[in-house]
Coordinates of C-alpha atoms in Angstrom, one line a residue:
X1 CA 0.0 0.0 0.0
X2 CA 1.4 3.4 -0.8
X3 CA 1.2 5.9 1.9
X4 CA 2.6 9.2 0.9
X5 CA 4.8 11.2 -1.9
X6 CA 8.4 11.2 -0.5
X7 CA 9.3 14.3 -2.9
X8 CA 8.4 16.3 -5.8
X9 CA 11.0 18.1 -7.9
X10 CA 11.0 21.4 -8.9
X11 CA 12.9 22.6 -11.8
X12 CA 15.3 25.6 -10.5
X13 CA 18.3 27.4 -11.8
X14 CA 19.4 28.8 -9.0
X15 CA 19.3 27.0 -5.4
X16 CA 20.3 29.6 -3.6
X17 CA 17.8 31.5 -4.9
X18 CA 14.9 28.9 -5.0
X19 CA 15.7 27.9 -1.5
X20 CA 15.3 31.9 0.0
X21 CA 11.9 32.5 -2.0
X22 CA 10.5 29.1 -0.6
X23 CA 11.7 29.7 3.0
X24 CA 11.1 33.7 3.1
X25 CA 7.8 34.2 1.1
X26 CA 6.2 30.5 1.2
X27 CA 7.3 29.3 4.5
X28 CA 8.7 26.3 4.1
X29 CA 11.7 25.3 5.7
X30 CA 15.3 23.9 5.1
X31 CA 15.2 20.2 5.2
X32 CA 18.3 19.1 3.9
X33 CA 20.9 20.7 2.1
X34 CA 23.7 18.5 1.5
X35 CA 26.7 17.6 -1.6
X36 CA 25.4 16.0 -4.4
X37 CA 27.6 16.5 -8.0
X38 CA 30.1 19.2 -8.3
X39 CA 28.3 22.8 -8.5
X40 CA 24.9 21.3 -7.2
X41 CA 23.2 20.3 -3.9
X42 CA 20.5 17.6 -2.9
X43 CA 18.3 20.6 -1.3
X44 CA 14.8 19.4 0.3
X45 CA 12.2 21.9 0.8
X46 CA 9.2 21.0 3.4
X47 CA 6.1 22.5 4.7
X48 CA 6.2 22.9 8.3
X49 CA 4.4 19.7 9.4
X50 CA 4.1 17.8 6.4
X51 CA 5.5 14.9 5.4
X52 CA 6.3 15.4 1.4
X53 CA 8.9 17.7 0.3
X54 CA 10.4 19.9 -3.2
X55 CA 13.6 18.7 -4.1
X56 CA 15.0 21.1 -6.4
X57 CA 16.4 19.7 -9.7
X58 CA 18.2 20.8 -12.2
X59 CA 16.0 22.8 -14.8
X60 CA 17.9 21.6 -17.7
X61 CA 17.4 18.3 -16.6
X62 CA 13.7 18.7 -15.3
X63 CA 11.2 21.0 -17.3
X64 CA 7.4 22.0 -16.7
X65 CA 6.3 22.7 -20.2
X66 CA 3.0 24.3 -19.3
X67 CA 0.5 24.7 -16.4
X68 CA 1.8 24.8 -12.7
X69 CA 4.6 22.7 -11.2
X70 CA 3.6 22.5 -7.9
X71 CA -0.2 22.8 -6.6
X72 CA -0.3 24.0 -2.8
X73 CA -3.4 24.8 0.1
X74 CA -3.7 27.5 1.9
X75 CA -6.7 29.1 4.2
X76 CA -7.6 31.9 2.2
X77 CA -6.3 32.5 -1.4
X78 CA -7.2 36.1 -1.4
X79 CA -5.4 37.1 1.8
X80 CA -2.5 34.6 0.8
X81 CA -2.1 36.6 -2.5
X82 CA -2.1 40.2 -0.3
X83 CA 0.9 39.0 1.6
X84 CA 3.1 37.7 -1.5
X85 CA 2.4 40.6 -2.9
X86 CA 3.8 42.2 -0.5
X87 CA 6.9 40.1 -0.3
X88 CA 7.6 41.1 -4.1
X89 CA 6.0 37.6 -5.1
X90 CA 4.2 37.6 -9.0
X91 CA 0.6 37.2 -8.9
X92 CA 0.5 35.5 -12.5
X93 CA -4.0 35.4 -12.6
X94 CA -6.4 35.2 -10.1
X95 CA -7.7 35.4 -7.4
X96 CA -10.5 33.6 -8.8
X97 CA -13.8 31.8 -8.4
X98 CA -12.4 28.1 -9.5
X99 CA -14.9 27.3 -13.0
X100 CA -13.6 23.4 -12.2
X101 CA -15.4 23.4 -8.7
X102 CA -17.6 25.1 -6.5
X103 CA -16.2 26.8 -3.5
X104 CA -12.6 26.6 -4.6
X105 CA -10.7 29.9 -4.9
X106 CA -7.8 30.3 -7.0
X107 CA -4.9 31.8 -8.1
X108 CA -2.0 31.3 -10.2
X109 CA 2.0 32.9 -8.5
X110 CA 5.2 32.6 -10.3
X111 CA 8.6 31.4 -8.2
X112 CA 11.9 32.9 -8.8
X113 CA 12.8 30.0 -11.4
X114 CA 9.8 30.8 -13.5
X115 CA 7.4 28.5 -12.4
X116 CA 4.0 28.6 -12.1
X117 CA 2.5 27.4 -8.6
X118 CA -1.5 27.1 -8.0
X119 CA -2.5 28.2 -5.1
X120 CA -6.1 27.1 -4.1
X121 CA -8.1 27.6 -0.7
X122 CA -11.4 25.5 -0.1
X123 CA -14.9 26.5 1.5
X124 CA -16.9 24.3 3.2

């Protein structure tokens, strides 16, 4: 039986980079940053509290063609979107009523690699 996703990579140019935006505007934390091949790390990226993590990979080795590379949850899209903004984060569309389901909000943000993350918050 599985029972989770261990990891999901993300497609990055720059670690360094990836790994402040992720931490300092999304809030996730450092899990492991450790030697891997000469000029790159084995960098985890994890939600506080969850158990799957963003492994950033090398974007010439990994590539999103189109829609979002990562889809994330939060409480309140709208709000969520005030405070990137605020951060310097790209709102790429949205806020938005979801057309795909009913009470879903929406909206689309752009990382500092260039990729397109969903956000989505849920009402009951």
């Amino acid at each position: 039986m599985i029972t989770r996703i261990n990891f999901q990579c993300i497609p990055v140019t720059d670690q360094d980079r990836a790994i402040a935006f992720y931490r300092d505007a999304l809030g996730f934390e450092l899990h492991t940053d450790a030697p891997y091949s000469e000029g790159w790390r084995w960098v985890f990226m994890a939600i506080p509290g969850a158990e799957t993590r963003l492994q950033f990979s090398k974007a010439d080795e990994l590539e999103v063609k189109s829609g979002p590379a990562l889809c994330l949850v939060c409480d309140d899209v709208d709000a969520e979107c005030v405070t990137l903004q605020g951060k310097g984060v790209e709102i790429a569309n949205g806020p938005d009523d979801a057309p795909w389901a009913k009470g879903v909000r929406w909206a689309m943000i752009r990382d500092t690699e260039n990729n397109l993350i969903l956000l989505e918050s849920f009402k009951e």
